[in-house]
Each structure stands twice: as structure tokens, then as C-alpha cells.
GROMACS .gro file of C-alpha atoms in nm:
model
  289
    1MET     CA    1   2.405  -0.887   1.993
    2ASP     CA    2   2.553  -1.087   1.682
    3PRO     CA    3   2.652  -0.818   1.399
    4THR     CA    4   2.537  -1.082   1.139
    5PHE     CA    5   2.188  -1.091   1.280
    6VAL     CA    6   2.181  -0.659   1.268
    7ALA     CA    7   2.267  -0.710   0.895
    8GLN     CA    8   2.017  -0.950   0.825
    9GLY     CA    9   1.750  -0.784   0.982
   10LEU     CA   10   1.873  -0.465   0.783
   11LEU     CA   11   1.869  -0.637   0.476
   12ASN     CA   12   1.508  -0.799   0.533
   13GLY     CA   13   1.376  -0.507   0.624
   14VAL     CA   14   1.504  -0.296   0.316
   15LEU     CA   15   1.351  -0.557   0.094
   16PHE     CA   16   1.041  -0.538   0.260
   17GLY     CA   17   1.043  -0.200   0.253
   18GLY     CA   18   0.948  -0.208  -0.149
   19VAL     CA   19   0.597  -0.372  -0.065
   20TYR     CA   20   0.540  -0.106   0.205
   21SER     CA   21   0.656   0.165  -0.004
   22LEU     CA   22   0.402   0.039  -0.272
   23MET     CA   23   0.074   0.009  -0.069
   24ALA     CA   24   0.144   0.344   0.078
   25VAL     CA   25   0.190   0.507  -0.247
   26GLY     CA   26  -0.137   0.409  -0.343
   27LEU     CA   27  -0.297   0.533   0.009
   28SER     CA   28  -0.091   0.869  -0.057
   29LEU     CA   29  -0.192   0.918  -0.418
   30ILE     CA   30  -0.568   0.907  -0.316
   31PHE     CA   31  -0.536   1.166  -0.048
   32GLY     CA   32  -0.305   1.377  -0.245
   33VAL     CA   33  -0.552   1.421  -0.542
   34MET     CA   34  -0.914   1.377  -0.351
   35ARG     CA   35  -0.817   1.467   0.022
   36VAL     CA   36  -0.996   1.155   0.126
   37ILE     CA   37  -0.832   0.917   0.341
   38ASN     CA   38  -0.927   0.559   0.216
   39PHE     CA   39  -1.004   0.334   0.513
   40ALA     CA   40  -1.076   0.058   0.296
   41HIS     CA   41  -0.712   0.058   0.154
   42GLY     CA   42  -0.622  -0.244   0.383
   43ASP     CA   43  -0.918  -0.508   0.286
   44MET     CA   44  -0.834  -0.390  -0.066
   45MET     CA   45  -0.507  -0.535  -0.034
   46VAL     CA   46  -0.656  -0.864   0.127
   47TRP     CA   47  -0.862  -0.897  -0.192
   48GLY     CA   48  -0.560  -0.882  -0.376
   49MET     CA   49  -0.399  -1.113  -0.186
   50TYR     CA   50  -0.714  -1.341  -0.237
   51LEU     CA   51  -0.714  -1.298  -0.611
   52ALA     CA   52  -0.344  -1.387  -0.626
   53TRP     CA   53  -0.445  -1.748  -0.440
   54LEU     CA   54  -0.735  -1.777  -0.661
   55LEU     CA   55  -0.496  -1.735  -0.979
   56ALA     CA   56  -0.227  -1.965  -0.815
   57THR     CA   57  -0.464  -2.235  -0.667
   58HIS     CA   58  -0.689  -2.278  -1.014
   59LEU     CA   59  -0.486  -2.151  -1.277
   60GLY     CA   60  -0.151  -2.223  -1.132
   61LEU     CA   61  -0.035  -1.869  -1.209
   62ASP     CA   62   0.254  -1.769  -1.002
   63PRO     CA   63   0.177  -1.443  -0.793
   64TYR     CA   64   0.493  -1.253  -0.945
   65LEU     CA   65   0.336  -1.310  -1.289
   66GLY     CA   66  -0.035  -1.264  -1.187
   67PHE     CA   67   0.011  -0.961  -0.971
   68ALA     CA   68  -0.077  -0.741  -1.284
   69LEU     CA   69  -0.409  -0.919  -1.310
   70CYS     CA   70  -0.483  -0.818  -0.961
   71ALA     CA   71  -0.374  -0.475  -0.974
   72GLY     CA   72  -0.626  -0.440  -1.283
   73ALA     CA   73  -0.909  -0.621  -1.106
   74LEU     CA   74  -0.843  -0.385  -0.817
   75PHE     CA   75  -0.868  -0.112  -1.026
   76VAL     CA   76  -1.186  -0.168  -1.162
   77LEU     CA   77  -1.312  -0.210  -0.810
   78GLY     CA   78  -1.168   0.129  -0.701
   79LEU     CA   79  -1.318   0.305  -0.990
   80GLY     CA   80  -1.635   0.150  -0.904
   81VAL     CA   81  -1.633   0.242  -0.546
   82GLN     CA   82  -1.523   0.609  -0.613
   83ARG     CA   83  -1.810   0.641  -0.883
   84SER     CA   84  -2.094   0.462  -0.689
   85LEU     CA   85  -1.986   0.601  -0.332
   86VAL     CA   86  -1.684   0.810  -0.251
   87ASP     CA   87  -1.819   1.036  -0.529
   88ARG     CA   88  -2.103   1.120  -0.347
   89ILE     CA   89  -1.925   1.226   0.022
   90VAL     CA   90  -1.587   1.401  -0.168
   91ASP     CA   91  -1.675   1.742  -0.027
   92ALA     CA   92  -1.866   1.617   0.265
   93PRO     CA   93  -1.706   1.665   0.632
   94HIS     CA   94  -1.410   1.416   0.737
   95GLU     CA   95  -1.633   1.225   0.953
   96THR     CA   96  -1.875   1.118   0.676
   97GLN     CA   97  -1.613   1.003   0.477
   98ILE     CA   98  -1.435   0.822   0.718
   99LEU     CA   99  -1.799   0.652   0.834
  100LEU     CA  100  -1.881   0.577   0.452
  101LEU     CA  101  -1.476   0.405   0.395
  102LEU     CA  102  -1.508   0.207   0.708
  103GLY     CA  103  -1.855   0.060   0.623
  104VAL     CA  104  -1.675  -0.032   0.279
  105ALA     CA  105  -1.410  -0.186   0.467
  106LEU     CA  106  -1.660  -0.390   0.687
  107VAL     CA  107  -1.814  -0.491   0.347
  108LEU     CA  108  -1.515  -0.615   0.214
  109GLU     CA  109  -1.369  -0.794   0.508
  110ASN     CA  110  -1.692  -0.964   0.557
  111GLY     CA  111  -1.750  -1.062   0.201
  112ALA     CA  112  -1.380  -1.225   0.206
  113LEU     CA  113  -1.500  -1.410   0.509
  114MET     CA  114  -1.793  -1.552   0.316
  115ALA     CA  115  -1.586  -1.637   0.026
  116PHE     CA  116  -1.332  -1.774   0.162
  117GLY     CA  117  -1.392  -1.861   0.511
  118PRO     CA  118  -1.143  -1.760   0.861
  119ASP     CA  119  -0.864  -1.977   0.788
  120PRO     CA  120  -0.491  -1.813   0.709
  121GLN     CA  121  -0.405  -1.865   0.377
  122ARG     CA  122  -0.071  -1.832   0.170
  123VAL     CA  123  -0.012  -1.817  -0.184
  124ARG     CA  124   0.282  -2.098  -0.305
  125SER     CA  125   0.546  -1.996  -0.536
  126PRO     CA  126   0.908  -2.173  -0.632
  127LEU     CA  127   1.080  -1.850  -0.549
  128ALA     CA  128   0.947  -1.845  -0.161
  129LEU     CA  129   1.193  -2.129  -0.136
  130SER     CA  130   1.492  -1.970  -0.295
  131THR     CA  131   1.751  -1.801  -0.138
  132ILE     CA  132   2.098  -1.661  -0.230
  133TRP     CA  133   2.397  -1.648   0.056
  134LEU     CA  134   2.626  -1.316   0.023
  135GLY     CA  135   2.885  -1.412   0.289
  136PRO     CA  136   2.716  -1.473   0.621
  137VAL     CA  137   2.352  -1.321   0.540
  138PHE     CA  138   2.110  -1.444   0.309
  139VAL     CA  139   1.891  -1.307   0.040
  140ASP     CA  140   1.540  -1.441   0.036
  141VAL     CA  141   1.488  -1.427  -0.351
  142ALA     CA  142   1.100  -1.396  -0.289
  143ARG     CA  143   1.142  -1.056  -0.107
  144LEU     CA  144   1.415  -0.951  -0.358
  145VAL     CA  145   1.178  -1.011  -0.638
  146THR     CA  146   0.898  -0.838  -0.462
  147PHE     CA  147   1.133  -0.549  -0.382
  148GLY     CA  148   1.224  -0.504  -0.736
  149VAL     CA  149   0.902  -0.494  -0.889
  150ALA     CA  150   0.759  -0.295  -0.618
  151VAL     CA  151   1.022  -0.020  -0.684
  152GLY     CA  152   0.958  -0.077  -1.077
  153LEU     CA  153   0.588   0.027  -1.014
  154THR     CA  154   0.628   0.272  -0.809
  155LEU     CA  155   0.879   0.436  -1.055
  156ALA     CA  156   0.640   0.361  -1.334
  157LEU     CA  157   0.374   0.554  -1.145
  158TYR     CA  158   0.610   0.856  -1.072
  159LEU     CA  159   0.679   0.885  -1.489
  160PHE     CA  160   0.296   0.807  -1.543
  161LEU     CA  161   0.219   1.127  -1.316
  162ALA     CA  162   0.492   1.316  -1.458
  163ARG     CA  163   0.487   1.259  -1.816
  164THR     CA  164   0.157   1.179  -1.944
  165ASP     CA  165  -0.123   1.387  -2.012
  166VAL     CA  166  -0.335   1.210  -1.780
  167GLY     CA  167  -0.072   1.212  -1.478
  168LYS     CA  168  -0.048   1.583  -1.566
  169THR     CA  169  -0.450   1.630  -1.505
  170LEU     CA  170  -0.419   1.438  -1.186
  171ARG     CA  171  -0.149   1.655  -1.059
  172ALA     CA  172  -0.331   1.979  -1.171
  173ALA     CA  173  -0.659   1.842  -0.990
  174ALA     CA  174  -0.446   1.783  -0.685
  175ASP     CA  175  -0.309   2.100  -0.692
  176ASN     CA  176  -0.643   2.334  -0.758
  177GLY     CA  177  -0.952   2.137  -0.805
  178TYR     CA  178  -1.140   2.473  -0.859
  179GLY     CA  179  -0.884   2.571  -1.105
  180ALA     CA  180  -0.864   2.208  -1.289
  181ARG     CA  181  -1.280   2.240  -1.352
  182VAL     CA  182  -1.203   2.611  -1.492
  183VAL     CA  183  -0.965   2.514  -1.780
  184GLY     CA  184  -1.206   2.213  -1.861
  185ILE     CA  185  -1.057   1.938  -1.669
  186ASP     CA  186  -1.357   1.659  -1.598
  187VAL     CA  187  -1.228   1.664  -1.205
  188ARG     CA  188  -1.495   1.370  -1.134
  189TRP     CA  189  -1.339   1.157  -1.372
  190VAL     CA  190  -0.977   1.258  -1.248
  191TYR     CA  191  -1.076   1.158  -0.899
  192ALA     CA  192  -1.201   0.779  -1.022
  193VAL     CA  193  -0.903   0.746  -1.183
  194ALA     CA  194  -0.703   0.842  -0.902
  195PHE     CA  195  -0.883   0.613  -0.660
  196GLY     CA  196  -0.856   0.323  -0.904
  197ILE     CA  197  -0.483   0.381  -0.935
  198GLY     CA  198  -0.462   0.406  -0.555
  199ALA     CA  199  -0.635   0.048  -0.547
  200ALA     CA  200  -0.442  -0.122  -0.835
  201CYS     CA  201  -0.106  -0.030  -0.632
  202VAL     CA  202  -0.225  -0.199  -0.325
  203GLY     CA  203  -0.374  -0.490  -0.519
  204ALA     CA  204  -0.059  -0.544  -0.683
  205ALA     CA  205   0.119  -0.508  -0.316
  206GLY     CA  206  -0.120  -0.778  -0.206
  207ALA     CA  207  -0.028  -1.012  -0.485
  208LEU     CA  208   0.341  -0.958  -0.408
  209VAL     CA  209   0.338  -0.996  -0.040
  210ALA     CA  210   0.092  -1.321  -0.064
  211PRO     CA  211   0.381  -1.567  -0.067
  212ILE     CA  212   0.564  -1.403   0.191
  213LEU     CA  213   0.280  -1.375   0.455
  214PRO     CA  214  -0.007  -1.566   0.541
  215PHE     CA  215  -0.325  -1.398   0.529
  216GLN     CA  216  -0.734  -1.399   0.609
  217PRO     CA  217  -1.003  -1.162   0.575
  218SER     CA  218  -0.913  -0.984   0.921
  219THR     CA  219  -0.562  -0.874   0.824
  220GLY     CA  220  -0.681  -0.608   0.623
  221LEU     CA  221  -0.715  -0.369   0.948
  222GLY     CA  222  -0.351  -0.420   1.062
  223ILE     CA  223  -0.228  -0.311   0.698
  224SER     CA  224  -0.441   0.010   0.703
  225VAL     CA  225  -0.279   0.091   1.030
  226THR     CA  226   0.047   0.052   0.884
  227SER     CA  227  -0.042   0.241   0.580
  228PHE     CA  228  -0.134   0.514   0.790
  229ASN     CA  229   0.168   0.515   1.006
  230ILE     CA  230   0.394   0.522   0.663
  231VAL     CA  231   0.225   0.783   0.496
  232ILE     CA  232   0.199   0.999   0.833
  233ILE     CA  233   0.567   0.957   0.853
  234GLY     CA  234   0.664   1.046   0.514
  235GLY     CA  235   0.409   1.300   0.455
  236MET     CA  236   0.040   1.289   0.363
  237GLY     CA  237   0.008   1.348  -0.016
  238SER     CA  238   0.370   1.271  -0.094
  239LEU     CA  239   0.468   0.988  -0.337
  240LEU     CA  240   0.844   1.021  -0.243
  241GLY     CA  241   0.768   1.062   0.132
  242ALA     CA  242   0.527   0.741   0.109
  243PHE     CA  243   0.828   0.543  -0.056
  244VAL     CA  244   1.086   0.659   0.208
  245GLY     CA  245   0.856   0.598   0.495
  246GLY     CA  246   0.776   0.227   0.360
  247LEU     CA  247   1.138   0.163   0.386
  248LEU     CA  248   1.187   0.348   0.701
  249VAL     CA  249   0.897   0.176   0.869
  250ALA     CA  250   1.011  -0.163   0.721
  251VAL     CA  251   1.338  -0.139   0.837
  252ALA     CA  252   1.222  -0.013   1.193
  253GLU     CA  253   1.033  -0.314   1.249
  254SER     CA  254   1.298  -0.570   1.110
  255LEU     CA  255   1.552  -0.412   1.370
  256GLY     CA  256   1.273  -0.415   1.619
  257ALA     CA  257   1.234  -0.762   1.583
  258VAL     CA  258   1.604  -0.837   1.605
  259PHE     CA  259   1.675  -0.611   1.927
  260LEU     CA  260   1.365  -0.648   2.109
  261ALA     CA  261   1.147  -0.935   2.005
  262PRO     CA  262   0.909  -1.013   1.678
  263SER     CA  263   0.596  -0.935   1.882
  264LEU     CA  264   0.759  -0.590   1.968
  265LYS     CA  265   0.875  -0.496   1.641
  266GLU     CA  266   0.597  -0.226   1.578
  267LEU     CA  267   0.671  -0.094   1.896
  268VAL     CA  268   0.993   0.098   1.710
  269SER     CA  269   0.792   0.204   1.420
  270PHE     CA  270   0.503   0.354   1.639
  271SER     CA  271   0.766   0.529   1.827
  272LEU     CA  272   0.912   0.670   1.527
  273LEU     CA  273   0.573   0.777   1.430
  274ILE     CA  274   0.566   0.979   1.782
  275LEU     CA  275   0.908   1.141   1.711
  276ILE     CA  276   0.804   1.246   1.344
  277LEU     CA  277   0.508   1.419   1.470
  278LEU     CA  278   0.676   1.574   1.753
  279PHE     CA  279   0.924   1.744   1.532
  280ARG     CA  280   0.815   1.728   1.188
  281PRO     CA  281   0.428   1.731   1.234
  282THR     CA  282   0.384   1.756   0.835
  283GLY     CA  283   0.595   1.444   0.794
  284LEU     CA  284   0.932   1.411   0.625
  285PHE     CA  285   0.806   1.522   0.289
  286GLY     CA  286   0.486   1.701   0.380
  287ARG     CA  287   0.340   1.884   0.098
  288ARG     CA  288   0.085   1.819  -0.157
  289LEU     CA  289   0.126   1.586  -0.482
   0.00000   0.00000   0.00000
């Protein structure tokens, strides 16, 4: 095996890991605060991709500038889904939560199918055609910018949770919902904000990845499965675990494509998942937010 191919695969994996981390952070935040698994997470990301595509196609807005609008739109969508649907089943058995959110996922997928059709789309950006050579390997500028923005957003979310009053109420509700109610925190509002922020994270991730990967309405299922893989590896409810897990899964898939075949890249990441479950069932950083 040519060491250059291995180094190129490792570099591509690290750069793409930023997007994996951002989309997993949103899922982990929702679970950490509400103990609800958002099975519509991947389909929300697909809508973030389509919003980026609409902004680029009709307004000429580059997705690396328009991701904030996509995140804002998905925040509103997440807030609405939580207040109108999820809030009614927060304390219900897990199977009820799963069925409801699978239903939301199907509605989002079929809504995208009706609105945009089944054909794959891809957002065009000048950055997607740019590369920087570092000796024998090259850096895809689009992936580099995506990595930088994704890491910046993840760091901003961490600071928001650690330093702001709203962030502290989120952490209080995650640690002890009953105690938070006793001291006067509106836990239902906190849950809605957490769900909205989780949806905003995946909306931003969708906009950032739209120039790199083609997408269509059915793409959401694969994204949800990958997100669950990352969150379980990192530890359910752990933001640090979601970030590290995103990098690990992206590198594992990239190196799997180098050593095996591109179609077998997920074999490596899911083998990693099995090993983690065998030797550390709570994940690498498994603890509550």
C-alpha cells in the first residue's frame, strides 16, 4: 500500500470528521437533555441540504455563507416539532417515542420527495473546485472550510452551554429535571430549546456538506444510522464523545475505503462500534451532559 494513499485517506477522514461531529453533537444534545432519541435527525439534515440548495440556486448564496440561515430554519422546525409533538410523549415509553419520531422522519422524507423529486442534487460552490497541495497529498478546500466551520460551531455550542444562563438551565434540566422544576426552571421550554438547537446543528451540518456529497430525499436514513453509530461510540449524551466519535468514524470510513474498497468503508466503522459495545458499553465518554 502506497503511504501517500494512506496519508490522503487519513487527512480526508479528519476533515470530513468535523461534519460528522457537528451532526452527532445535535443528536447527543437532544438525548442528553430530554432522554429522547431523535429518529428524524437524518431527515432534518436532508432538509438543511435542500435549503442550502434553494439558497444557492435561487439567490446565488454560497452554502458556506448560507449555513447560518439553514441552521436558523431548522431551529424553528425543531422547536415546532418539539412543542407540537415530542412534548406530548417525553415521559412516554421509548417505543412510543420511537414510533412518533419515525413518523416525523417519514413525513419529512416524503415532503422532500414531493417538493424536490427523487433525483440527486448537489450544491455548487467555487470552493468545491479548489485544492491546496502539501507535498504528495492535497487538501480539499471545501472540506477544510467545512471542518473549520463545524469545529467552530461545536466550540461555540460548548461555550453556550458552559457560560450562558440558558446553557446552564439546559445542563440543570439534563442533570435533574425534577430538581430543575423545583427551583422554577420551565423545563418544557428548556426541552424545546434543546431540540431546536439539536436540529440547528444538523441543519448547519447539512448545508456545509451539501457541496461535497450528492443528496436526495432517501439520504436521511443513512445519515441517522451514521449519527447513532457516532453517538453510541462516543457515549450517549456526551458532547465531547460525539465530537471525538465523529472524527473516529470519519477516519475509520476513510481508511476503510483505502484498505478495503469504498463500498466497504462502513464495515470498519461498524466493526469499531461492535468493539466499543463489547469493551465499553457506555461509549468512550459515556455520561450525562
